[in-house]
């Protein structure tokens, strides 16, 4: 299967290395480093003109752009697994945040992507903006807040690479994005608009999220939703369940985990197809369920099934689900007919599973996201 799949995916992705970008050392001035022009300040944040890319990229944007909305932050990942945060001898600083992981993942796989969100006007915020630039992500929709810090998350890694989070947001800049700061032109240009649920927790970001989704829907953009449940960030379990489901029926594509199925269905069996079908709304194109190392399941109106995963040695599972999402969205953005027959989505999901598998072999989310060449090589000769 892998050899034949490699041929079809190679044709689909036009094998070639990602375009090179300037390093931070080459561009010393903060304003020049990120392509900012005039950077006027406002209480609600900085209005900036950030990296948009070259003319060739702009042409591709018109047909296959994936826009990701939400949080971008710094993950501090312990250098040793199996220890508590207090016991960890050191931490690796890594850019992260689920929507940011997806937006970089799509670009690394050869797609075109753009980020909409807010960070602090601080060194971490500038670092994150530069990460987007280095990965050829359009950051015209990124905003900088002079009054709030960039969010931080400390990650506890268990011995098997699974993780728990401790967040520092009180409030962080991503929570303060306002509707007036949205780049609606960028949203309407998208082929796919992707988001999570964390941006629904507090105002004003909640209203900005709803307005952005509404604009995308009215423009005929495909809506992709990964709830990315983080219970410690919500006031209560019930408010999390209510918030996640409040926008459920507007999405065209939904990705959830087994744990999220149990949570949303009040403890029902996540492996029971009848339980999963309860979460399938009439206008949904596909419901995807990730199962870690076991792969994923897929549900459409016409068919459902399971696609196996790639077996790897897990170091850090942070960002695996986001890499999976990037893998499938990068393909759907260039061919929205992908879901019309069962064989093609199975091939696409096998590719997406490989994206997730390769991501868990390194520490940190964005640093570990694979290129399309790495994924195709893994499919040809799976990682041991």
Coordinates of C-alpha atoms in Angstrom, one line a residue:
X1 CA 0.0 0.0 0.0
X2 CA 2.8 2.4 1.0
X3 CA 4.6 2.2 -2.4
X4 CA 1.5 2.9 -4.5
X5 CA 0.4 5.6 -2.1
X6 CA 3.8 7.2 -2.3
X7 CA 3.4 7.6 -6.1
X8 CA 0.0 9.2 -5.9
X9 CA 1.0 11.5 -3.0
X10 CA 4.2 12.5 -4.7
X11 CA 2.3 13.7 -7.7
X12 CA -0.2 15.5 -5.5
X13 CA 2.3 17.3 -3.4
X14 CA 4.9 18.2 -6.2
X15 CA 8.0 17.0 -4.3
X16 CA 10.5 19.7 -3.6
X17 CA 12.1 21.4 -0.7
X18 CA 10.3 24.2 1.1
X19 CA 11.3 27.8 0.1
X20 CA 14.2 29.1 2.2
X21 CA 13.6 32.1 4.4
X22 CA 15.7 34.7 6.1
X23 CA 17.1 33.8 9.5
X24 CA 16.7 36.1 12.5
X25 CA 20.4 36.8 12.4
X26 CA 20.1 38.2 8.9
X27 CA 17.5 40.6 9.8
X28 CA 18.5 42.4 13.0
X29 CA 16.0 45.2 13.3
X30 CA 12.8 44.1 15.0
X31 CA 10.5 45.9 12.5
X32 CA 12.4 44.6 9.5
X33 CA 12.7 41.1 10.9
X34 CA 9.0 40.6 10.7
X35 CA 8.1 42.8 7.7
X36 CA 6.3 45.3 9.8
X37 CA 5.5 48.7 8.2
X38 CA 4.8 51.5 10.5
X39 CA 3.5 49.5 13.6
X40 CA 1.0 52.0 15.1
X41 CA 0.1 51.2 18.8
X42 CA -3.4 50.9 20.2
X43 CA -4.7 49.8 23.6
X44 CA -6.3 46.8 21.9
X45 CA -3.0 45.8 20.4
X46 CA -0.7 46.5 17.5
X47 CA -2.0 46.8 14.0
X48 CA 0.8 45.4 11.9
X49 CA 1.5 44.5 8.3
X50 CA 3.4 41.3 8.6
X51 CA 4.8 38.7 6.3
X52 CA 2.7 38.0 3.3
X53 CA 5.1 36.2 1.0
X54 CA 6.2 36.5 -2.6
X55 CA 4.1 36.9 -5.7
X56 CA 4.2 33.1 -6.5
X57 CA 2.9 32.4 -3.0
X58 CA 0.1 35.0 -3.4
X59 CA -1.1 33.2 -6.6
X60 CA -1.3 29.9 -4.7
X61 CA -3.1 31.6 -1.8
X62 CA -6.1 32.3 -4.0
X63 CA -6.8 28.7 -4.6
X64 CA -5.7 26.6 -1.6
X65 CA -5.2 28.8 1.4
X66 CA -5.7 27.3 4.9
X67 CA -6.3 30.0 7.5
X68 CA -5.9 29.0 11.2
X69 CA -7.5 31.1 14.0
X70 CA -6.6 31.0 17.7
X71 CA -3.8 30.8 20.2
X72 CA 0.0 30.8 19.6
X73 CA 2.1 30.4 22.7
X74 CA 5.4 29.1 24.1
X75 CA 5.5 25.5 25.4
X76 CA 8.2 24.6 28.0
X77 CA 8.8 20.9 27.5
X78 CA 10.9 19.0 30.1
X79 CA 14.1 17.5 28.8
X80 CA 13.5 14.3 30.8
X81 CA 10.3 12.3 30.7
X82 CA 8.5 10.8 33.7
X83 CA 9.2 13.7 36.1
X84 CA 6.9 16.3 37.6
X85 CA 7.4 20.0 36.7
X86 CA 9.1 20.6 40.0
X87 CA 11.5 17.6 39.5
X88 CA 12.4 18.4 35.8
X89 CA 16.0 19.4 35.6
X90 CA 15.5 21.6 32.5
X91 CA 13.0 22.6 29.9
X92 CA 13.1 23.0 26.1
X93 CA 11.4 26.2 24.9
X94 CA 9.2 25.4 21.9
X95 CA 6.6 27.4 19.9
X96 CA 3.1 25.9 20.1
X97 CA -0.6 26.4 20.4
X98 CA -2.9 24.1 18.4
X99 CA -4.0 26.4 15.6
X100 CA -0.4 27.6 15.2
X101 CA 0.8 24.0 15.0
X102 CA -1.7 23.4 12.2
X103 CA -0.8 26.5 10.3
X104 CA 2.9 25.7 10.4
X105 CA 2.2 22.0 9.6
X106 CA 0.3 22.9 6.5
X107 CA 3.2 25.0 5.2
X108 CA 5.8 22.4 6.0
X109 CA 3.8 20.0 3.9
X110 CA 3.9 22.3 0.9
X111 CA 0.6 24.0 1.4
X112 CA -0.2 27.7 1.8
X113 CA -1.4 28.9 5.1
X114 CA -2.1 32.0 7.2
X115 CA -2.5 32.7 10.9
X116 CA -5.0 34.9 12.7
X117 CA -4.4 35.5 16.4
X118 CA -2.8 37.7 19.0
X119 CA 0.5 37.6 21.0
X120 CA 2.1 39.9 23.4
X121 CA 4.3 42.8 22.3
X122 CA 7.2 41.0 24.0
X123 CA 10.2 38.9 23.1
X124 CA 8.2 35.7 23.0
X125 CA 5.6 37.3 20.8
X126 CA 8.3 38.5 18.4
X127 CA 9.9 35.1 18.5
X128 CA 6.6 33.5 17.5
X129 CA 6.1 36.0 14.6
X130 CA 9.6 35.0 13.4
X131 CA 8.7 31.3 13.6
X132 CA 5.8 31.9 11.2
X133 CA 8.0 33.9 8.9
X134 CA 10.7 31.2 8.8
X135 CA 8.0 28.6 7.9
X136 CA 6.5 30.8 5.1
X137 CA 3.2 31.3 6.9
X138 CA 1.3 34.5 6.1
X139 CA 1.0 36.5 9.3
X140 CA -0.9 39.5 8.1
X141 CA -3.7 38.6 10.6
X142 CA -1.3 38.5 13.6
X143 CA -1.8 41.2 16.2
X144 CA 0.5 42.3 19.1
X145 CA -0.8 43.5 22.5
X146 CA 1.3 46.0 24.4
X147 CA -0.6 45.4 27.7
X148 CA -0.6 41.6 27.9
X149 CA 2.0 38.9 27.7
X150 CA 2.3 36.0 25.3
X151 CA 0.8 32.8 26.8
X152 CA 3.0 30.2 28.3
X153 CA 2.4 26.5 28.9
X154 CA 4.6 24.1 31.0
X155 CA 4.2 20.5 29.9
X156 CA 4.6 17.4 32.1
X157 CA 5.7 14.4 30.0
X158 CA 4.9 11.0 31.3
X159 CA 7.3 8.1 30.6
X160 CA 5.2 7.1 27.5
X161 CA 5.4 10.7 26.1
X162 CA 1.8 11.6 27.1
X163 CA 1.4 15.0 28.7
X164 CA -0.3 17.3 31.1
X165 CA -0.3 21.1 30.9
X166 CA 0.1 24.0 33.3
X167 CA -1.0 27.3 31.7
X168 CA 0.0 30.9 32.4
X169 CA -2.8 33.1 31.1
X170 CA -4.0 35.9 33.3
X171 CA -5.1 37.1 30.8
X172 CA -2.6 36.4 28.0
X173 CA -2.7 38.3 24.7
X174 CA -4.5 35.6 22.7
X175 CA -7.5 36.0 25.0
X176 CA -7.8 39.7 24.1
X177 CA -8.2 39.6 20.4
X178 CA -11.1 41.8 19.4
X179 CA -13.5 41.5 16.4
X180 CA -12.3 44.9 15.2
X181 CA -8.8 43.5 14.8
X182 CA -9.8 40.7 12.5
X183 CA -8.5 40.6 8.9
X184 CA -11.8 39.7 7.2
X185 CA -10.3 39.9 3.7
X186 CA -7.8 37.2 4.6
X187 CA -10.6 35.0 6.1
X188 CA -12.7 35.3 3.0
X189 CA -9.7 34.3 0.8
X190 CA -9.4 30.9 2.5
X191 CA -10.3 27.6 1.1
X192 CA -10.4 26.2 4.6
X193 CA -10.8 28.1 7.9
X194 CA -9.5 26.1 10.9
X195 CA -10.1 26.7 14.6
X196 CA -10.4 25.2 18.1
X197 CA -12.4 25.8 21.2
X198 CA -9.9 27.6 23.5
X199 CA -10.7 30.9 21.9
X200 CA -14.4 30.5 23.0
X201 CA -13.6 30.5 26.7
X202 CA -13.4 34.3 27.4
X203 CA -14.3 37.6 25.9
X204 CA -13.4 39.5 23.8
X205 CA -11.8 36.6 21.9
X206 CA -15.0 34.6 22.0
X207 CA -16.9 37.3 20.0
X208 CA -14.0 37.6 17.6
X209 CA -14.0 33.8 17.1
X210 CA -17.8 33.8 16.3
X211 CA -17.5 36.7 13.9
X212 CA -14.6 35.2 12.1
X213 CA -16.4 31.8 11.7
X214 CA -19.6 33.6 10.5
X215 CA -17.6 35.6 7.9
X216 CA -15.9 32.4 6.6
X217 CA -19.2 30.5 6.4
X218 CA -20.9 33.3 4.5
X219 CA -18.0 33.4 2.1
X220 CA -18.3 29.7 1.3
X221 CA -15.1 28.7 3.1
X222 CA -14.9 25.2 4.5
X223 CA -14.9 25.2 8.3
X224 CA -12.6 22.8 10.1
X225 CA -12.9 22.3 13.9
X226 CA -10.7 20.5 16.4
X227 CA -12.1 21.1 19.9
X228 CA -8.7 20.5 21.5
X229 CA -10.2 20.0 25.0
X230 CA -8.1 21.6 27.8
X231 CA -10.3 21.3 30.9
X232 CA -8.1 23.4 33.2
X233 CA -8.7 26.5 31.1
X234 CA -12.5 26.3 31.4
X235 CA -14.5 27.4 34.5
X236 CA -16.0 23.9 34.7
X237 CA -16.5 20.7 32.8
X238 CA -20.0 21.6 32.0
X239 CA -19.0 25.0 30.6
X240 CA -16.4 23.3 28.5
X241 CA -18.9 20.8 27.1
X242 CA -21.5 23.6 26.4
X243 CA -18.9 25.8 24.8
X244 CA -17.4 23.1 22.5
X245 CA -20.9 22.0 21.4
X246 CA -22.2 25.6 20.9
X247 CA -20.4 25.8 17.5
X248 CA -20.5 22.1 16.6
X249 CA -23.2 22.3 13.9
X250 CA -21.5 25.0 11.9
X251 CA -18.4 22.9 11.1
X252 CA -17.8 21.0 7.8
X253 CA -14.9 18.9 9.2
X254 CA -14.5 17.9 12.8
X255 CA -11.5 16.1 14.4
X256 CA -11.9 14.7 17.9
X257 CA -10.0 12.2 20.1
X258 CA -11.4 9.2 21.9
X259 CA -11.2 11.1 25.2
X260 CA -13.2 14.0 23.8
X261 CA -15.9 11.6 22.6
X262 CA -16.3 10.3 26.1
X263 CA -16.3 13.8 27.5
X264 CA -18.9 15.2 25.1
X265 CA -21.2 12.1 25.4
X266 CA -21.0 12.0 29.3
X267 CA -18.9 8.8 29.4
X268 CA -20.2 6.8 26.5
X269 CA -18.0 4.2 24.8
X270 CA -15.8 6.1 22.2
X271 CA -15.2 2.9 20.2
X272 CA -18.9 2.4 19.6
X273 CA -19.8 3.6 16.1
X274 CA -23.3 4.4 17.2
X275 CA -22.0 6.7 19.9
X276 CA -19.7 8.5 17.4
X277 CA -22.6 8.8 15.0
X278 CA -24.5 10.8 17.7
X279 CA -21.9 13.5 17.2
X280 CA -22.4 13.6 13.4
X281 CA -24.6 16.5 12.4
X282 CA -26.5 16.6 9.0
X283 CA -24.2 19.2 7.3
X284 CA -20.9 17.6 8.3
X285 CA -18.6 16.4 5.5
X286 CA -16.4 14.2 7.7
X287 CA -15.9 13.4 11.3
X288 CA -12.4 12.2 12.2
X289 CA -11.5 10.3 15.4
X290 CA -7.8 10.1 16.2
X291 CA -6.6 7.0 18.2
X292 CA -2.9 7.8 18.8
X293 CA -0.6 5.1 17.6
X294 CA -3.5 3.0 16.4
X295 CA -4.4 5.5 13.6
X296 CA -7.8 7.0 13.1
X297 CA -11.4 6.4 12.2
X298 CA -13.5 8.4 9.7
X299 CA -17.2 8.9 9.3
X300 CA -19.1 10.4 6.4
X301 CA -22.7 10.2 5.4
X302 CA -21.9 7.3 3.0
X303 CA -19.2 5.3 4.7
X304 CA -16.9 4.9 7.7
X305 CA -13.8 2.9 8.6
X306 CA -10.4 2.8 10.2
X307 CA -6.9 3.6 8.9
X308 CA -3.9 2.2 10.7
X309 CA -1.2 4.4 12.1
X310 CA 2.6 4.1 11.9
X311 CA 4.4 2.6 14.8
X312 CA 7.1 4.8 16.3
X313 CA 8.8 5.4 19.6
X314 CA 7.0 8.2 21.3
X315 CA 9.1 10.9 22.9
X316 CA 6.5 13.7 23.2
X317 CA 3.0 13.5 21.9
X318 CA 2.5 17.3 22.0
X319 CA 1.2 18.4 18.6
X320 CA 0.5 14.9 17.2
X321 CA -3.2 15.6 16.6
X322 CA -2.4 19.0 15.1
X323 CA 0.1 17.4 12.7
X324 CA -2.6 14.9 11.7
X325 CA -5.0 17.8 11.0
X326 CA -2.4 19.6 9.0
X327 CA -1.9 16.4 7.0
X328 CA -5.5 16.1 6.0
X329 CA -6.2 19.8 5.5
X330 CA -3.2 20.3 3.2
X331 CA -4.7 17.7 0.9
X332 CA -8.3 18.9 1.1
X333 CA -7.2 22.4 0.4
X334 CA -5.9 21.4 -3.1
X335 CA -8.7 18.9 -3.8
X336 CA -12.1 19.4 -2.1
X337 CA -13.5 16.3 -4.0
X338 CA -11.2 14.1 -1.9
X339 CA -14.1 12.8 0.3
X340 CA -16.4 11.7 -2.6
X341 CA -15.2 8.1 -2.7
X342 CA -13.8 6.0 0.1
X343 CA -10.3 5.0 -1.3
X344 CA -9.0 8.5 -1.7
X345 CA -9.7 9.7 1.9
X346 CA -8.2 6.4 3.2
X347 CA -5.0 7.3 1.3
X348 CA -5.1 10.9 2.6
X349 CA -5.7 9.7 6.2
X350 CA -2.8 7.3 6.0
X351 CA -0.6 10.3 5.1
X352 CA -2.1 12.3 7.9
X353 CA -1.4 9.4 10.4
X354 CA 2.2 9.5 9.3
X355 CA 2.4 13.2 10.0
X356 CA 1.2 12.6 13.5
X357 CA 3.5 9.7 14.1
X358 CA 6.6 11.5 13.0
X359 CA 5.8 14.5 15.3
X360 CA 5.9 12.4 18.5
X361 CA 9.5 11.3 17.8
X362 CA 10.9 14.7 18.9
X363 CA 10.2 17.2 21.7
X364 CA 8.0 20.2 21.2
X365 CA 5.2 20.7 18.7
X366 CA 6.3 23.0 16.0
X367 CA 9.9 21.9 16.0
X368 CA 8.8 18.3 15.4
X369 CA 6.3 18.9 12.6
X370 CA 7.5 17.0 9.5
X371 CA 8.1 18.1 5.9
X372 CA 6.2 16.4 3.1
X373 CA 9.5 14.6 2.0
X374 CA 9.9 13.2 5.5
X375 CA 6.3 11.9 5.5
X376 CA 6.6 10.3 2.1
X377 CA 9.9 8.6 3.1
X378 CA 8.2 7.3 6.2
X379 CA 5.4 5.8 4.1
X380 CA 7.8 4.1 1.8
X381 CA 9.9 2.8 4.7
X382 CA 8.0 3.1 8.0
X383 CA 10.0 4.3 11.0
X384 CA 10.9 1.3 13.3

